[in-house]
Coordinates of N, CA and C in Angstrom, one line a residue:
M1 N 2.3 5.6 15.1 CA 1.3 6.0 14.8 C -0.1 5.1 15.5
A2 N -0.7 5.5 15.5 CA -1.9 4.8 15.7 C -2.8 4.0 15.1
E3 N -3.6 3.2 14.9 CA -4.6 2.4 14.2 C -5.2 3.3 13.7
Q4 N -5.3 2.7 12.1 CA -6.1 3.7 11.0 C -7.1 3.1 10.8
T5 N -8.3 4.1 10.3 CA -9.5 3.6 10.1 C -9.3 4.0 8.6
P6 N -10.8 3.4 7.7 CA -11.1 4.0 6.5 C -10.9 5.5 6.3
G7 N -11.4 6.1 7.3 CA -11.5 7.8 7.2 C -9.8 8.4 6.9
D8 N -9.5 8.0 7.9 CA -7.9 8.0 7.6 C -7.1 7.6 6.2
L9 N -7.8 6.9 5.6 CA -7.1 6.5 4.3 C -7.4 7.0 3.3
A10 N -8.8 7.8 3.2 CA -9.7 8.8 2.6 C -8.6 10.2 2.8
R11 N -8.2 10.3 3.9 CA -7.8 11.6 3.9 C -6.4 11.8 3.4
L12 N -5.5 10.9 3.7 CA -4.4 10.3 3.0 C -4.6 10.6 1.2
V13 N -5.4 9.7 0.7 CA -5.4 9.5 -0.7 C -6.1 10.9 -1.1
T14 N -6.8 11.6 -0.2 CA -7.2 13.0 -0.9 C -5.7 14.3 -0.7
F15 N -5.0 14.0 0.4 CA -3.9 15.0 0.4 C -2.8 14.5 -0.4
S16 N -2.7 13.4 -1.0 CA -1.8 13.1 -2.4 C -2.4 13.3 -3.7
D17 N -3.8 13.3 -3.8 CA -4.5 13.8 -4.9 C -4.1 15.0 -5.1
A18 N -4.4 15.8 -3.8 CA -4.0 18.3 -4.1 C -2.4 17.8 -4.2
V19 N -1.6 17.0 -4.0 CA -0.1 17.2 -4.0 C 0.1 17.3 -5.6
V20 N -0.8 16.1 -6.2 CA -0.6 15.9 -7.7 C -1.2 17.0 -8.4
A21 N -2.5 17.6 -7.8 CA -2.9 18.7 -8.8 C -2.5 19.8 -8.7
I22 N -1.7 20.3 -7.7 CA -0.6 21.5 -7.4 C 0.6 21.2 -8.3
A23 N 1.3 20.4 -8.3 CA 2.2 19.7 -9.2 C 2.2 20.5 -10.6
A24 N 0.4 19.4 -11.3 CA 0.6 19.8 -12.7 C 0.2 21.4 -12.9
T25 N -0.4 21.9 -11.7 CA -0.7 23.3 -11.9 C 0.7 24.5 -12.0
L26 N 1.4 23.9 -11.3 CA 2.9 24.3 -11.6 C 3.6 24.2 -12.7
L27 N 3.1 23.4 -13.3 CA 3.6 23.3 -14.7 C 3.6 24.5 -15.8
V28 N 2.5 24.9 -15.2 CA 2.2 26.3 -16.5 C 2.6 27.4 -15.9
L29 N 3.4 27.7 -14.6 CA 3.5 29.0 -14.6 C 4.5 29.5 -15.2
P30 N 5.9 28.7 -15.7 CA 6.9 29.3 -16.7 C 5.7 30.3 -18.2
L31 N 4.9 29.3 -18.7 CA 3.9 29.6 -19.7 C 3.6 31.4 -19.2
A32 N 2.8 31.1 -18.1 CA 2.2 32.5 -17.6 C 3.3 33.6 -17.5
E33 N 4.1 33.0 -16.9 CA 5.6 34.6 -16.7 C 5.5 34.7 -18.2
N34 N 5.8 33.9 -19.2 CA 6.5 34.4 -20.5 C 5.3 35.4 -21.2
A35 N 3.5 35.4 -21.0 CA 2.8 35.7 -21.3 C 2.6 37.0 -21.0
T36 N 3.2 37.2 -20.0 CA 3.0 38.6 -19.1 C 4.0 39.4 -19.0
R37 N 5.1 39.3 -19.9 CA 6.1 39.9 -19.7 C 6.2 40.6 -20.9
G38 N 7.2 42.0 -21.3 CA 6.9 42.8 -22.1 C 6.1 43.8 -22.6
D39 N 5.4 44.6 -23.4 CA 4.3 45.2 -24.1 C 3.6 44.2 -24.5
S40 N 2.5 44.0 -23.8 CA 1.2 43.5 -24.7 C 1.7 42.2 -26.0
P41 N 2.2 40.9 -25.5 CA 2.7 40.4 -26.7 C 1.4 39.8 -27.1
T42 N 1.5 39.6 -28.8 CA 0.7 38.9 -29.2 C 0.5 37.2 -29.2
L43 N -0.2 36.7 -29.5 CA -0.6 35.1 -29.2 C 0.7 34.4 -29.9
G44 N 0.8 35.0 -31.0 CA 2.0 34.8 -31.9 C 3.3 34.8 -31.1
D45 N 3.5 35.7 -30.8 CA 5.0 36.2 -30.0 C 4.8 35.3 -28.8
V46 N 3.8 34.8 -28.4 CA 4.0 34.1 -27.2 C 4.6 32.5 -27.5
V47 N 3.6 32.0 -28.4 CA 3.9 30.7 -29.2 C 5.4 30.6 -29.3
A48 N 5.6 32.0 -30.1 CA 7.3 31.5 -31.0 C 8.2 31.5 -29.9
E49 N 7.8 32.3 -28.5 CA 9.1 32.3 -27.6 C 8.9 31.2 -26.9
S50 N 7.8 30.8 -26.6 CA 7.3 29.6 -25.6 C 6.6 27.9 -26.1
G51 N 7.2 28.0 -27.2 CA 7.2 26.7 -28.1 C 7.6 25.4 -27.8
G52 N 8.7 25.6 -27.1 CA 9.2 24.2 -26.3 C 8.8 24.0 -25.3
Q53 N 8.5 25.2 -24.3 CA 8.2 25.1 -22.9 C 6.7 24.4 -23.0
I54 N 5.7 24.5 -24.0 CA 4.4 24.1 -24.2 C 4.5 22.7 -24.2
L55 N 5.4 22.2 -24.8 CA 5.8 20.8 -25.6 C 5.8 20.1 -24.1
L56 N 6.9 20.9 -23.5 CA 7.4 20.4 -21.8 C 6.3 20.2 -21.1
V57 N 5.3 21.3 -21.1 CA 4.3 21.2 -19.9 C 3.5 20.0 -20.2
L58 N 3.1 19.7 -21.7 CA 2.3 18.4 -22.0 C 3.0 17.0 -21.7
L59 N 3.9 17.1 -21.9 CA 5.0 16.3 -21.7 C 5.1 15.9 -20.0
G60 N 5.3 17.1 -18.9 CA 5.3 16.8 -17.9 C 4.0 16.6 -17.5
F61 N 2.7 17.0 -18.1 CA 1.2 16.9 -17.4 C 1.3 15.3 -17.7
F62 N 1.5 14.7 -19.0 CA 1.4 13.2 -19.3 C 2.1 12.3 -18.1
V63 N 3.6 12.7 -18.2 CA 4.2 11.9 -16.8 C 3.5 12.1 -15.4
I64 N 3.0 13.2 -15.1 CA 2.5 13.2 -14.0 C 0.8 12.2 -14.1
C65 N 0.3 12.4 -14.6 CA -1.3 11.9 -14.8 C -0.6 9.9 -15.1
R66 N 0.2 9.9 -15.9 CA 0.8 8.6 -15.5 C 0.9 7.8 -14.6
F67 N 1.8 8.5 -13.4 CA 1.7 8.4 -11.9 C 0.9 8.3 -11.1
W68 N 0.0 9.4 -11.3 CA -1.1 9.4 -10.7 C -1.9 7.8 -10.7
L69 N -2.2 7.9 -12.1 CA -2.8 6.5 -12.5 C -2.5 5.0 -11.5
N70 N -0.7 4.8 -11.6 CA -0.3 4.3 -10.9 C -0.5 3.9 -9.6
H71 N -0.7 5.2 -9.0 CA -0.5 5.3 -7.4 C -2.1 5.2 -7.1
H72 N -3.1 5.6 -8.2 CA -4.7 5.0 -7.8 C -4.7 3.6 -7.8
D73 N -4.3 3.1 -8.7 CA -4.4 1.2 -8.6 C -4.1 0.7 -7.4
I74 N -2.5 1.4 -7.1 CA -2.4 0.9 -5.3 C -3.4 1.3 -4.7
M75 N -3.6 2.5 -4.7 CA -4.9 2.7 -3.5 C -5.9 2.4 -3.3
R76 N -6.2 2.2 -4.2 CA -8.2 2.0 -4.7 C -8.6 0.4 -4.0
N77 N -7.4 -0.3 -3.7 CA -7.7 -1.2 -3.3 C -7.1 -2.0 -1.5
L78 N -7.1 -0.6 -0.9 CA -6.6 -0.7 0.4 C -8.0 -0.6 1.6
V79 N -7.3 -0.9 2.3 CA -8.7 -0.3 3.3 C -7.8 0.4 4.7
T80 N -6.9 0.5 4.8 CA -6.0 1.0 5.6 C -4.5 1.2 5.0
F81 N -3.7 2.2 5.9 CA -2.3 1.7 5.5 C -1.7 1.9 7.0
D82 N -0.4 1.5 6.7 CA 0.7 1.4 8.1 C 1.6 3.0 8.0
P83 N 2.6 2.9 9.1 CA 3.6 3.7 8.7 C 4.4 3.5 7.7
P84 N 5.1 2.6 7.2 CA 5.9 2.3 6.0 C 5.5 2.8 5.0
L85 N 3.8 2.3 4.5 CA 3.3 2.9 3.6 C 3.2 4.1 3.5
F86 N 3.0 5.1 4.7 CA 2.6 6.2 4.6 C 4.2 7.0 4.3
W87 N 4.9 6.5 4.6 CA 6.4 7.5 4.5 C 6.9 7.0 3.2
V88 N 6.7 6.4 2.7 CA 7.0 5.6 1.2 C 6.6 6.3 0.4
N89 N 5.0 6.8 0.7 CA 3.9 7.5 0.1 C 4.3 9.0 0.0
A90 N 5.2 9.9 1.1 CA 5.3 11.1 1.4 C 6.9 10.9 0.5
V91 N 7.7 10.0 0.3 CA 8.8 10.2 -0.3 C 8.2 10.5 -1.9
W92 N 6.9 9.4 -2.9 CA 6.4 9.6 -3.7 C 5.8 11.2 -4.2
M93 N 5.1 11.6 -2.4 CA 4.7 12.8 -3.0 C 5.8 13.8 -3.2
V94 N 7.0 13.8 -2.5 CA 8.0 14.7 -2.6 C 8.7 15.0 -4.1
S95 N 8.9 13.4 -4.6 CA 9.5 13.3 -6.4 C 8.6 14.1 -7.1
I96 N 6.7 14.3 -6.7 CA 5.9 14.3 -7.8 C 5.8 16.2 -7.6
V97 N 5.9 16.9 -6.3 CA 6.4 18.2 -6.6 C 7.6 18.5 -6.8
L98 N 8.4 17.6 -6.5 CA 9.7 18.3 -7.9 C 9.7 18.4 -8.8
L99 N 9.0 17.7 -9.9 CA 8.8 17.4 -11.6 C 8.3 18.8 -11.5
P100 N 7.8 19.9 -11.4 CA 7.3 21.0 -12.0 C 9.1 21.6 -12.3
F101 N 9.8 21.4 -11.5 CA 11.2 21.7 -11.4 C 12.1 21.5 -12.4
T102 N 11.9 20.0 -12.1 CA 13.2 19.7 -12.8 C 12.4 19.5 -14.5
T103 N 11.4 20.2 -14.6 CA 10.6 20.1 -16.0 C 10.9 21.3 -16.4
S104 N 10.9 22.4 -15.7 CA 11.2 23.9 -16.2 C 12.9 23.7 -16.5
L105 N 14.0 22.9 -15.7 CA 15.0 23.2 -16.5 C 15.5 22.7 -17.1
I106 N 14.7 21.6 -17.6 CA 15.1 21.1 -18.9 C 14.7 22.5 -20.1
G107 N 13.4 23.0 -20.2 CA 12.8 24.3 -20.9 C 14.3 25.4 -20.7
T108 N 14.6 25.3 -19.6 CA 15.5 26.9 -19.8 C 16.9 26.4 -19.9
S109 N 17.4 25.3 -20.0 CA 18.9 24.8 -19.9 C 19.1 24.2 -21.0
D110 N 20.0 23.7 -21.4 CA 20.5 22.9 -22.7 C 20.1 22.0 -22.5
S111 N 19.6 21.2 -23.3 CA 18.7 19.8 -23.0 C 19.6 18.9 -23.0
S112 N 20.9 19.0 -23.5 CA 22.2 18.0 -24.1 C 22.9 17.8 -22.8
D113 N 22.9 18.8 -22.0 CA 23.7 19.1 -20.7 C 23.2 17.2 -19.7
P114 N 24.3 16.6 -19.9 CA 23.8 15.5 -18.7 C 23.3 15.7 -17.6
A115 N 24.0 16.6 -16.6 CA 23.7 16.8 -15.0 C 21.6 16.8 -15.1
T116 N 21.2 18.2 -16.2 CA 20.0 18.7 -16.5 C 19.1 17.7 -16.6
T117 N 19.5 16.7 -17.8 CA 18.6 15.6 -18.2 C 18.6 14.7 -17.5
G118 N 19.9 13.8 -16.7 CA 20.1 13.5 -15.5 C 19.0 13.8 -14.2
L119 N 19.0 15.0 -14.3 CA 18.4 15.0 -12.9 C 16.9 15.0 -13.3
Y120 N 16.0 15.3 -14.5 CA 15.0 15.1 -14.8 C 14.6 13.6 -14.9
I121 N 15.3 12.8 -15.6 CA 15.0 11.6 -15.7 C 15.3 10.7 -14.3
G122 N 16.2 11.2 -13.2 CA 16.3 11.0 -12.2 C 15.0 10.9 -11.1
N123 N 14.4 12.2 -11.4 CA 13.1 12.5 -10.1 C 12.2 11.4 -10.6
M124 N 12.1 11.0 -12.4 CA 11.1 10.2 -12.5 C 11.2 8.7 -11.8
L125 N 12.6 8.4 -11.9 CA 13.2 7.2 -11.5 C 12.4 7.1 -9.8
V126 N 13.0 8.0 -9.1 CA 12.8 8.0 -7.7 C 10.8 7.8 -7.7
T127 N 9.9 8.6 -8.5 CA 8.9 8.8 -8.5 C 8.5 7.3 -8.6
C128 N 9.0 6.6 -9.7 CA 8.7 5.0 -10.1 C 9.2 4.2 -9.1
L129 N 10.2 4.5 -8.6 CA 10.9 3.4 -7.2 C 10.0 3.5 -5.9
A130 N 9.5 4.8 -5.4 CA 8.6 4.9 -4.6 C 6.9 4.1 -4.7
A131 N 6.6 4.0 -6.2 CA 5.5 3.6 -6.3 C 5.7 2.1 -6.4
L132 N 6.7 1.5 -6.7 CA 7.0 0.1 -6.4 C 7.4 -0.2 -5.2
A133 N 8.1 0.3 -4.4 CA 8.2 0.6 -3.2 C 6.7 0.1 -2.5
M134 N 5.7 1.1 -2.6 CA 4.4 1.1 -2.1 C 3.8 -0.2 -2.2
Q135 N 3.9 -0.4 -3.9 CA 3.1 -1.6 -4.2 C 4.0 -3.1 -3.5
W136 N 5.1 -3.2 -3.6 CA 5.7 -4.1 -2.7 C 5.2 -4.9 -1.4
H137 N 5.1 -3.3 -0.6 CA 4.7 -3.5 0.6 C 3.3 -4.1 0.9
V138 N 2.8 -3.3 0.3 CA 1.2 -3.8 0.2 C 1.3 -5.5 -0.2
T139 N 1.6 -5.7 -0.9 CA 1.7 -7.2 -1.7 C 2.2 -8.1 -0.4
R140 N 3.1 -7.8 0.4 CA 3.4 -8.6 1.7 C 2.8 -8.0 2.9
T141 N 1.6 -7.1 2.9 CA 0.6 -7.1 4.0 C -0.4 -7.2 4.0
P142 N -0.8 -8.5 3.2 CA -2.5 -8.5 3.1 C -3.3 -7.6 3.7
S143 N -3.4 -7.8 5.3 CA -4.2 -6.6 6.0 C -4.8 -5.3 5.4
L144 N -3.6 -5.0 4.5 CA -3.8 -3.4 4.4 C -4.7 -3.4 3.0
Q145 N -4.8 -4.6 2.3 CA -6.2 -4.6 1.6 C -7.5 -5.5 1.6
T146 N -8.0 -4.8 0.6 CA -9.4 -5.7 0.5 C -9.4 -6.7 0.5
S147 N -10.6 -7.9 0.6 CA -10.2 -8.9 0.5 C -10.6 -9.6 -1.0
E148 N -11.2 -8.7 -1.7 CA -11.1 -9.2 -3.1 C -10.1 -9.0 -3.7
S149 N -9.2 -8.1 -3.2 CA -8.0 -7.8 -4.2 C -6.7 -8.3 -3.5
R150 N -6.8 -9.3 -2.6 CA -5.4 -9.8 -1.8 C -5.4 -11.0 -2.8
G151 N -3.9 -11.0 -3.2 CA -3.1 -12.0 -4.3 C -3.5 -11.3 -5.7
T152 N -3.7 -10.4 -5.8 CA -4.2 -9.8 -7.4 C -3.2 -9.2 -8.0
A153 N -2.7 -8.5 -6.8 CA -1.4 -7.6 -7.3 C -0.2 -8.1 -7.8
R154 N 0.7 -7.1 -9.1 CA 1.6 -7.6 -9.2 C 2.3 -6.6 -9.4
L155 N 3.7 -6.8 -9.6 CA 4.8 -6.2 -9.5 C 5.4 -6.0 -11.1
T156 N 5.1 -6.3 -11.7 CA 6.0 -6.8 -13.1 C 5.8 -5.4 -13.9
G157 N 4.9 -4.8 -13.9 CA 4.6 -3.3 -14.5 C 5.9 -2.1 -14.3
G158 N 5.6 -2.3 -12.8 CA 6.4 -1.2 -11.8 C 7.9 -1.5 -12.2
V159 N 8.6 -3.0 -11.8 CA 9.9 -3.5 -12.1 C 10.1 -2.9 -13.3
V160 N 9.4 -3.1 -14.8 CA 10.0 -3.3 -16.0 C 10.2 -1.1 -16.1
A161 N 9.0 -0.6 -15.7 CA 9.3 0.9 -15.7 C 10.5 1.1 -14.9
A162 N 10.9 0.9 -14.1 CA 11.8 1.4 -13.0 C 13.3 0.8 -13.9
I163 N 13.1 -0.2 -14.8 CA 14.3 -1.0 -15.6 C 14.8 0.6 -16.8
A164 N 13.0 0.5 -17.2 CA 13.4 1.3 -18.4 C 13.9 2.8 -17.8
L165 N 13.5 3.3 -17.0 CA 13.9 4.7 -16.5 C 15.7 4.5 -16.3
T166 N 16.1 3.4 -15.9 CA 17.4 3.4 -15.3 C 18.3 3.5 -16.4
V167 N 17.6 2.5 -17.6 CA 18.4 2.6 -18.8 C 18.5 4.0 -19.7
A168 N 17.5 4.4 -19.3 CA 17.1 5.8 -20.1 C 18.1 7.1 -19.4
L169 N 18.1 6.7 -17.8 CA 18.9 7.8 -17.0 C 20.5 7.8 -17.7
V170 N 21.2 6.3 -17.9 CA 22.3 5.7 -17.9 C 22.6 6.4 -19.3
L171 N 22.1 6.4 -20.4 CA 21.8 6.8 -21.6 C 22.1 8.1 -21.6
A172 N 21.1 9.2 -21.2 CA 21.2 10.2 -20.9 C 22.2 10.7 -20.5
V173 N 22.7 10.1 -19.5 CA 24.1 10.7 -18.6 C 25.3 10.4 -19.8
L174 N 25.4 9.1 -20.2 CA 26.8 8.6 -20.9 C 26.8 9.0 -22.4
V175 N 25.5 9.4 -23.0 CA 25.7 9.9 -24.6 C 24.5 11.2 -24.2
P176 N 25.0 12.3 -24.1 CA 24.2 13.4 -23.8 C 23.9 14.2 -24.9
S177 N 23.9 13.7 -26.3 CA 23.4 14.3 -27.3 C 21.7 13.7 -27.5
I178 N 21.8 12.5 -26.7 CA 20.3 11.8 -26.8 C 19.3 12.7 -25.9
G179 N 19.8 13.0 -24.9 CA 18.7 14.1 -23.9 C 17.5 13.1 -23.4
P180 N 16.8 14.4 -23.9 CA 15.6 13.5 -23.1 C 15.2 12.3 -23.8
W181 N 15.0 12.7 -25.3 CA 14.6 11.3 -26.0 C 14.9 9.9 -25.6
A182 N 15.8 10.0 -24.4 CA 16.1 8.3 -24.1 C 14.4 8.0 -23.4
L183 N 13.9 9.0 -22.8 CA 12.6 8.4 -22.4 C 11.9 8.0 -23.6
L184 N 12.0 7.9 -24.8 CA 11.1 7.3 -24.9 C 11.3 5.4 -25.1
L185 N 11.8 5.2 -24.1 CA 12.0 3.8 -23.9 C 10.7 3.2 -22.9
L186 N 10.1 4.4 -22.4 CA 8.8 4.3 -21.5 C 7.7 4.1 -22.9
A187 N 8.0 4.3 -23.9 CA 7.0 3.8 -25.1 C 6.6 2.5 -25.1
V188 N 7.8 1.5 -24.8 CA 7.6 0.3 -24.7 C 7.2 -0.6 -23.8
D189 N 7.3 0.3 -22.5 CA 7.6 -0.8 -21.4 C 6.3 -1.6 -21.4
G190 N 5.3 -0.8 -21.6 CA 3.6 -1.4 -21.8 C 3.7 -2.6 -22.3
F191 N 4.2 -3.0 -23.3 CA 4.3 -4.1 -24.4 C 4.9 -4.9 -23.7
V192 N 6.1 -4.5 -23.5 CA 7.1 -5.6 -22.3 C 6.4 -6.2 -21.5
T193 N 5.6 -5.4 -20.8 CA 5.2 -6.0 -19.3 C 3.4 -6.8 -19.8
K194 N 3.0 -6.7 -20.9 CA 2.1 -7.4 -21.2 C 2.9 -9.2 -21.8
A195 N 4.2 -8.9 -22.4 CA 4.6 -10.2 -23.1 C 4.9 -10.7 -21.7
L196 N 5.3 -10.3 -20.6 CA 6.0 -10.9 -19.4 C 4.8 -11.6 -18.5
R197 N 3.8 -10.9 -18.6 CA 2.5 -11.8 -18.0 C 1.8 -12.8 -19.2
R198 N 1.9 -12.5 -20.2 CA 1.4 -13.9 -21.1 C 2.5 -15.0 -20.9
R199 N 3.6 -14.7 -20.4 CA 4.9 -15.8 -20.6 C 4.1 -16.4 -19.0
T200 N 3.8 -15.9 -18.1 CA 4.4 -16.0 -16.8 C 2.9 -16.6 -16.0
E201 N 1.8 -16.3 -16.8 CA 0.3 -16.4 -16.1 C 0.1 -18.2 -16.8
K202 N -0.8 -18.7 -16.2 CA -1.0 -20.3 -16.6 C -2.3 -19.6 -17.3
P203 N -2.5 -20.9 -18.0 CA -3.6 -20.4 -18.7 C -5.0 -20.9 -18.1
G204 N -6.1 -19.9 -17.8 CA -7.1 -20.3 -17.1 C -7.4 -19.6 -15.7
S205 N -6.0 -19.1 -15.5 CA -5.9 -18.3 -14.3 C -6.2 -17.0 -14.0
P206 N -6.9 -16.2 -13.5 CA -7.4 -15.3 -13.2 C -6.3 -14.2 -13.2
R207 N -7.0 -13.1 -14.4 CA -5.9 -11.9 -14.5 C -5.3 -11.1 -13.5
K208 N -4.3 -11.2 -13.7 CA -4.2 -10.4 -12.2 C -3.5 -8.7 -12.4
R209 N -3.5 -7.7 -11.6 CA -3.2 -6.3 -11.9 C -1.7 -6.7 -12.2
S210 N -1.5 -5.5 -13.4 CA -0.1 -5.9 -13.6 C 0.8 -4.5 -13.1
R211 N -0.2 -3.6 -12.6 CA 0.8 -2.2 -12.5 C 1.4 -1.7 -11.1

């Protein structure tokens, strides 16, 4: 791969953002199919039939937004990219594209099926690990970063989120009755990250990004 320019980085970021936008749009397709199925269903009929799917669409949209914010935090402090970062970002994009599919499986299958739930949470874990790998590579390659951001990135948030998703995956597979509710572990990862940051940062030291 030839030496990259700021314009090439902008194209990579735009490509990644487009993938995220398409994935978020695909989430709503099952709802559109339900709305057009049958003889002129009323709004009440659509909501009654698709109530669970509506909640899954909202959950999926929130998950994608969270992953995009993490990706944005990584990319906004770069001046260029290299082949390893490009290919790990490609893995991240593939996992994002698969999220609408695994989300729809939860809506159309038994949510207590460990295979279905495991695939859904495993998909999220791959996305999280890809972002963590990108962050790790960036921290070890200062030449990719802006001069202002060098030495400010930390892996704590990504590591905590990956551990939370791993535990959620194990729980969902070993205790099928929990199902997707195992993802509630993600509700506390932010608090754990802040607590760890307070313990590891020295008083008076500049605050570092934790994502």
